[in-house]
PDB file of C-alpha atoms in Angstrom:
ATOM      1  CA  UNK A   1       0.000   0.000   0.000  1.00 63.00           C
ATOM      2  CA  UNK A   2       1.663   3.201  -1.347  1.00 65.00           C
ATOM      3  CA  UNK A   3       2.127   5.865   1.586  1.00 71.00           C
ATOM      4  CA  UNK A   4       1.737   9.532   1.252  1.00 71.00           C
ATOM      5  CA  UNK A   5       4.841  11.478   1.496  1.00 77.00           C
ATOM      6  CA  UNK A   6       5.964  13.257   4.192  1.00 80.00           C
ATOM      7  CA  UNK A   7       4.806  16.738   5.235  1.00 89.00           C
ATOM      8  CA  UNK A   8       6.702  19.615   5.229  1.00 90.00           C
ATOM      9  CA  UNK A   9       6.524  19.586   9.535  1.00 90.00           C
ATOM     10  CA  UNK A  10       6.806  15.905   9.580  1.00 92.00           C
ATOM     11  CA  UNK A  11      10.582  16.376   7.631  1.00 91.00           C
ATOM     12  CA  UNK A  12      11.216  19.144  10.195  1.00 92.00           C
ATOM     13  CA  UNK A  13      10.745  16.708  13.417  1.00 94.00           C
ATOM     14  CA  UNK A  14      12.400  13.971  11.598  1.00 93.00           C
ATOM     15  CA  UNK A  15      15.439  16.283  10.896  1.00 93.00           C
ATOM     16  CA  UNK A  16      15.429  17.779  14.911  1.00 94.00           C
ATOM     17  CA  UNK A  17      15.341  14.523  16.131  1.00 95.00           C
ATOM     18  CA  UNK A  18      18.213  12.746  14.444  1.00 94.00           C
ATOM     19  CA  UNK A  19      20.301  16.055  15.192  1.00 94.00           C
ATOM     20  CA  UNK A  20      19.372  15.646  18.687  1.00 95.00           C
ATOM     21  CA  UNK A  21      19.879  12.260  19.545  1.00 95.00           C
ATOM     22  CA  UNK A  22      23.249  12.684  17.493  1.00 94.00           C
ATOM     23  CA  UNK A  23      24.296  15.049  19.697  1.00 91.00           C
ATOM     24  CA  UNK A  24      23.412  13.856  22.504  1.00 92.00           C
ATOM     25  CA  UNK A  25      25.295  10.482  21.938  1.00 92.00           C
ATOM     26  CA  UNK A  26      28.148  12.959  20.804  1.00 90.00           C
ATOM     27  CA  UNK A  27      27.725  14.460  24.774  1.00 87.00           C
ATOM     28  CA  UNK A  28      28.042  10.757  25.943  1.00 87.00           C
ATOM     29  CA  UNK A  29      30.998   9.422  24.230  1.00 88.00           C
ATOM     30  CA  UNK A  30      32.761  12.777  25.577  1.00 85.00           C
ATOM     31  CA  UNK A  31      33.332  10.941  28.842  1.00 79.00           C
ATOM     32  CA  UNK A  32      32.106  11.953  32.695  1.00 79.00           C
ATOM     33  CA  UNK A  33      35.257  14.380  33.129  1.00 81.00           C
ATOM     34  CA  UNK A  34      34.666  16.436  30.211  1.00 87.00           C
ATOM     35  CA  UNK A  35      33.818  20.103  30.227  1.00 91.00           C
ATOM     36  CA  UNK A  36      30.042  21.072  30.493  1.00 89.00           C
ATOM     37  CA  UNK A  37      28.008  21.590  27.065  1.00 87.00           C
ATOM     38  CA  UNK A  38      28.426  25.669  28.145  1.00 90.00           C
ATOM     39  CA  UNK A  39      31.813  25.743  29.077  1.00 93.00           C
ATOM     40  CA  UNK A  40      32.754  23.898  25.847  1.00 93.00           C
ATOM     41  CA  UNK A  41      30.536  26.522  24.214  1.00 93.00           C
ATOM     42  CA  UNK A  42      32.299  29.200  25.545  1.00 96.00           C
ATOM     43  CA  UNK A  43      35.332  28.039  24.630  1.00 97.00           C
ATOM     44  CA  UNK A  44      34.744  27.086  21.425  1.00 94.00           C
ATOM     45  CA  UNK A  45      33.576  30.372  20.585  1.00 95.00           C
ATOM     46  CA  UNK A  46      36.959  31.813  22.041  1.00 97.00           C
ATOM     47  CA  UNK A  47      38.921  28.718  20.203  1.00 96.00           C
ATOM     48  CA  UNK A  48      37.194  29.853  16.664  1.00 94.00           C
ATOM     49  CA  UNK A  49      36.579  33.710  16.917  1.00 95.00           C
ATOM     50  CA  UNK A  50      39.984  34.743  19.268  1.00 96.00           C
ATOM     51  CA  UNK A  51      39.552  36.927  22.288  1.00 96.00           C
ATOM     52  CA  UNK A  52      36.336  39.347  23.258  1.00 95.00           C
ATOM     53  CA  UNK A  53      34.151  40.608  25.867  1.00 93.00           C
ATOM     54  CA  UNK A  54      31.862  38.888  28.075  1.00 93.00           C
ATOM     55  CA  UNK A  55      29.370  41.120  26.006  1.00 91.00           C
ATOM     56  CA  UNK A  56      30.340  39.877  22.707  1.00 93.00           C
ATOM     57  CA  UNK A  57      30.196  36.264  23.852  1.00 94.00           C
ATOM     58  CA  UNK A  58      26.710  36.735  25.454  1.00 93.00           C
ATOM     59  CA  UNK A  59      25.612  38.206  22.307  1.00 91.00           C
ATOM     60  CA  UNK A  60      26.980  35.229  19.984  1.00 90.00           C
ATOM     61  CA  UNK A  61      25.330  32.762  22.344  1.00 88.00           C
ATOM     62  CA  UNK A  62      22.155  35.219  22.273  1.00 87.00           C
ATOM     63  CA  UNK A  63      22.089  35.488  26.391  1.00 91.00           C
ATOM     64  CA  UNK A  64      22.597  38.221  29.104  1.00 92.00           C
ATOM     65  CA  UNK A  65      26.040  38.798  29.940  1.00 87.00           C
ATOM     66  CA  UNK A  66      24.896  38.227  33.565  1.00 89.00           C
ATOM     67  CA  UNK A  67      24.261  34.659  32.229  1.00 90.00           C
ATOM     68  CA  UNK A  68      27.684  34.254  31.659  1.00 92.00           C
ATOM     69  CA  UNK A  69      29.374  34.955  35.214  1.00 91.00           C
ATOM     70  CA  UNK A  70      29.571  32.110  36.626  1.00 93.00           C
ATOM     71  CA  UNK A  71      30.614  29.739  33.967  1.00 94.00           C
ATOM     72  CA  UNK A  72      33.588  32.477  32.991  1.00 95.00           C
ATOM     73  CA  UNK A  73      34.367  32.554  36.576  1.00 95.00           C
ATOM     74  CA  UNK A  74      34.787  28.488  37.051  1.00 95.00           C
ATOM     75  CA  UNK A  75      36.885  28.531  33.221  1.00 97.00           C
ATOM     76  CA  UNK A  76      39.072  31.603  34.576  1.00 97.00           C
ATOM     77  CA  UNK A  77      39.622  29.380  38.319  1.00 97.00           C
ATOM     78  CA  UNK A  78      40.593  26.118  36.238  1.00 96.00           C
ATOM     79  CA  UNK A  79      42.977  28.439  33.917  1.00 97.00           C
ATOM     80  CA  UNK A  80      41.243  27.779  30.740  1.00 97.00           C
ATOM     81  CA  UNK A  81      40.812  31.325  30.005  1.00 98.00           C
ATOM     82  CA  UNK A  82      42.376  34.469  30.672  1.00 96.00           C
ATOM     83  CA  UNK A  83      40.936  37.853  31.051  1.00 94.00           C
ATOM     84  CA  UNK A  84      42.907  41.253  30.458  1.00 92.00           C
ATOM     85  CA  UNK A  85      41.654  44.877  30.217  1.00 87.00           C
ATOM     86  CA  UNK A  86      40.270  46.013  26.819  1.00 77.00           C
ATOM     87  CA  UNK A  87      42.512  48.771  25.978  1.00 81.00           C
ATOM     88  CA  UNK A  88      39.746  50.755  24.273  1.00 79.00           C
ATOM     89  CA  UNK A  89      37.683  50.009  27.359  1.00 75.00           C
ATOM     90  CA  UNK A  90      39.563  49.610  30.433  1.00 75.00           C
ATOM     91  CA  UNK A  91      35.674  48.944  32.509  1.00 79.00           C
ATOM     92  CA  UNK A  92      35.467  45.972  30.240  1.00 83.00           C
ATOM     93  CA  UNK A  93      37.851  42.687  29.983  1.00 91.00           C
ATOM     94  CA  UNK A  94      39.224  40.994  26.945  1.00 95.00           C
ATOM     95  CA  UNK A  95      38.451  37.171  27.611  1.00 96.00           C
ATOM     96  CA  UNK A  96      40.911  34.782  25.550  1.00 97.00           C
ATOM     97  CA  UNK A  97      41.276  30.723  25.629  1.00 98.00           C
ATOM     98  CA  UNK A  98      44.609  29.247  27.450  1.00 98.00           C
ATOM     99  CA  UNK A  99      46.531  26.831  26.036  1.00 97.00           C
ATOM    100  CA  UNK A 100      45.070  25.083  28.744  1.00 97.00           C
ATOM    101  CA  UNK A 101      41.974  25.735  27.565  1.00 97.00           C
ATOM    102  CA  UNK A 102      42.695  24.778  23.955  1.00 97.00           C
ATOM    103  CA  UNK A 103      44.070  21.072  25.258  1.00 95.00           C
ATOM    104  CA  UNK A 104      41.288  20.556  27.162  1.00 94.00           C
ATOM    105  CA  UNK A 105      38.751  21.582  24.098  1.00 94.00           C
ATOM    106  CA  UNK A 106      40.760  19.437  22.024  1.00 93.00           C
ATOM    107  CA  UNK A 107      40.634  16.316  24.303  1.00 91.00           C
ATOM    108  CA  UNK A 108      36.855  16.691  24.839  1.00 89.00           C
ATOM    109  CA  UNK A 109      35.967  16.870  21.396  1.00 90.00           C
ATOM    110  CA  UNK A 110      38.807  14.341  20.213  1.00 92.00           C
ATOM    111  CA  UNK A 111      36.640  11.758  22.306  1.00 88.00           C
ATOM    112  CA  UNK A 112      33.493  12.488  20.100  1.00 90.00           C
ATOM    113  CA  UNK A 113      35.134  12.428  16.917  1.00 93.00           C
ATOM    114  CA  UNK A 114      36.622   9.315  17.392  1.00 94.00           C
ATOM    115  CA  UNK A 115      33.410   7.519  18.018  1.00 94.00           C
ATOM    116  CA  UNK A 116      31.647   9.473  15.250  1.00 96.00           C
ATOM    117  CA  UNK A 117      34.816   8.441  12.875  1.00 97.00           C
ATOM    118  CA  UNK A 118      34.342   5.165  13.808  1.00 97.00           C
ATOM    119  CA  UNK A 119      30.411   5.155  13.227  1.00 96.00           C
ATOM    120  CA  UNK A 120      30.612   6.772   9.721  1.00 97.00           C
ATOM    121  CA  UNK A 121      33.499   4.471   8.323  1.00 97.00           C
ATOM    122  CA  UNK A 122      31.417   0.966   9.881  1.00 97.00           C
ATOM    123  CA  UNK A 123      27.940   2.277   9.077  1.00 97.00           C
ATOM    124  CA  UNK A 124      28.307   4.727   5.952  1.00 97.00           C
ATOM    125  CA  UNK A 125      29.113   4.622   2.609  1.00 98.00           C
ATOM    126  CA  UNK A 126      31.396   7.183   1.274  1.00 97.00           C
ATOM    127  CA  UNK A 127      28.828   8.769  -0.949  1.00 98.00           C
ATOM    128  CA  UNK A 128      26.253   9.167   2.610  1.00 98.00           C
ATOM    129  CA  UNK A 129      29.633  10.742   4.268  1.00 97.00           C
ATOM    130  CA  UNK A 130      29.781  13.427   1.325  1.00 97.00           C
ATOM    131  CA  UNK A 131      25.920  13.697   1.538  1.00 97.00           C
ATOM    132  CA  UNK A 132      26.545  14.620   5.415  1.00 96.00           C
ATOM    133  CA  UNK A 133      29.215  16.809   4.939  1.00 96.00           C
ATOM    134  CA  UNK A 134      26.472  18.572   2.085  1.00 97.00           C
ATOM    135  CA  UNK A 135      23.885  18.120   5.018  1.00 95.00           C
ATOM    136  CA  UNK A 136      26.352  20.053   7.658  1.00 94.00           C
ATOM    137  CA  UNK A 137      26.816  23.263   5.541  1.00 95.00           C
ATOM    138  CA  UNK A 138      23.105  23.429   5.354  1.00 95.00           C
ATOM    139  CA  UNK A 139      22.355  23.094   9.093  1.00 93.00           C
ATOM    140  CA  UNK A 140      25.562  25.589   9.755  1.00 91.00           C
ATOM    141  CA  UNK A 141      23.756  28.010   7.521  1.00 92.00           C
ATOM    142  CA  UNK A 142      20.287  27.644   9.371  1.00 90.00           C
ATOM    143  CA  UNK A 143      21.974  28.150  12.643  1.00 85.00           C
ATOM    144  CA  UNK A 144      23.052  31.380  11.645  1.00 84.00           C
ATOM    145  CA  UNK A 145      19.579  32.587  10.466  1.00 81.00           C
ATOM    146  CA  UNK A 146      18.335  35.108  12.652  1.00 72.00           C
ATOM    147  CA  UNK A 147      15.459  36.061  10.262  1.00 66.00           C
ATOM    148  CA  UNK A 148      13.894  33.527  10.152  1.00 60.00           C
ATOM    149  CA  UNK A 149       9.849  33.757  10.786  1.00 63.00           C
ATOM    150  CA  UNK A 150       8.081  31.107  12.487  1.00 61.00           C
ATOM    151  CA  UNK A 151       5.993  29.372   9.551  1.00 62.00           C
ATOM    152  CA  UNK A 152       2.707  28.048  11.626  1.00 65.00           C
ATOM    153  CA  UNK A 153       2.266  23.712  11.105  1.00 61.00           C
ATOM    154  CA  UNK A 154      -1.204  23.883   8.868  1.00 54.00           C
TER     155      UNK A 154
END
């Protein structure tokens, strides 16, 4: 018995789910003495984009700066980041990554991408690994839309 395609909405769940439970399977092959999902936030933002504010950070993660605190605080205790006065702004700090803080980034996500390694070369051909690759610049580019309306389910 033929079955009628999928709606539009229907796609959309399918799609949030897989990219959930991949990433949360990603969180779990990390290990139990890996950095928490917002520290490795943080410092992946600081790892990618080089040293800024608190303010520019909170702003990238689209939360209060007040959000922030104590998270920055715990990284700065640990010595995974480092905080110096902005010269243009000597009220505000410049927060950058340690090399500290870049080894233990590294190791966290070196965890993860072994296992995922692992799972595409066992489970995936190489033509679905260069369909996922495809699939990743697409998701990277809706993560960055900040336009976007909500379209209501009909």
């Amino acid at each position: 018995m033929p079955r009628d395609p999928p709606s539009f909405f229907d796609t959309v769940r399918f799609i949030r789910y897989g990219v959930m439970h991949l990433a949360r399977r990603m969180r779990l092959e990390r290990g139990d003495e890996s950095l928490s999902p917002s520290k490795l936030i943080l410092l992946g933002w600081l790892l990618r984009s080089g040293p800024m504010t608190a303010t520019e950070l909170a702003a990238r993660e689209r939360v209060r700066p007040q959000s922030l605190t104590r998270a920055l605080a715990s990284l700065e205790e640990d010595g995974l980041i480092d905080r110096q006065a902005d010269e243009s702004d000597r009220r505000q700090s410049v927060i950058a990554i340690t090399e500290q803080g870049r080894a233990a980034v590294n190791h966290d996500l070196r965890q993860s991408d072994i296992w995922l390694a692992t799972a595409m070369t066992q489970r995936l051909s190489p033509t679905e690994c260069e369909i996922l690759r495809l699939a990743t610049q697409l998701m990277e580019r809706l993560a960055a839309a900040s336009d976007a309306t909500p379209r209501e389910e009909p």
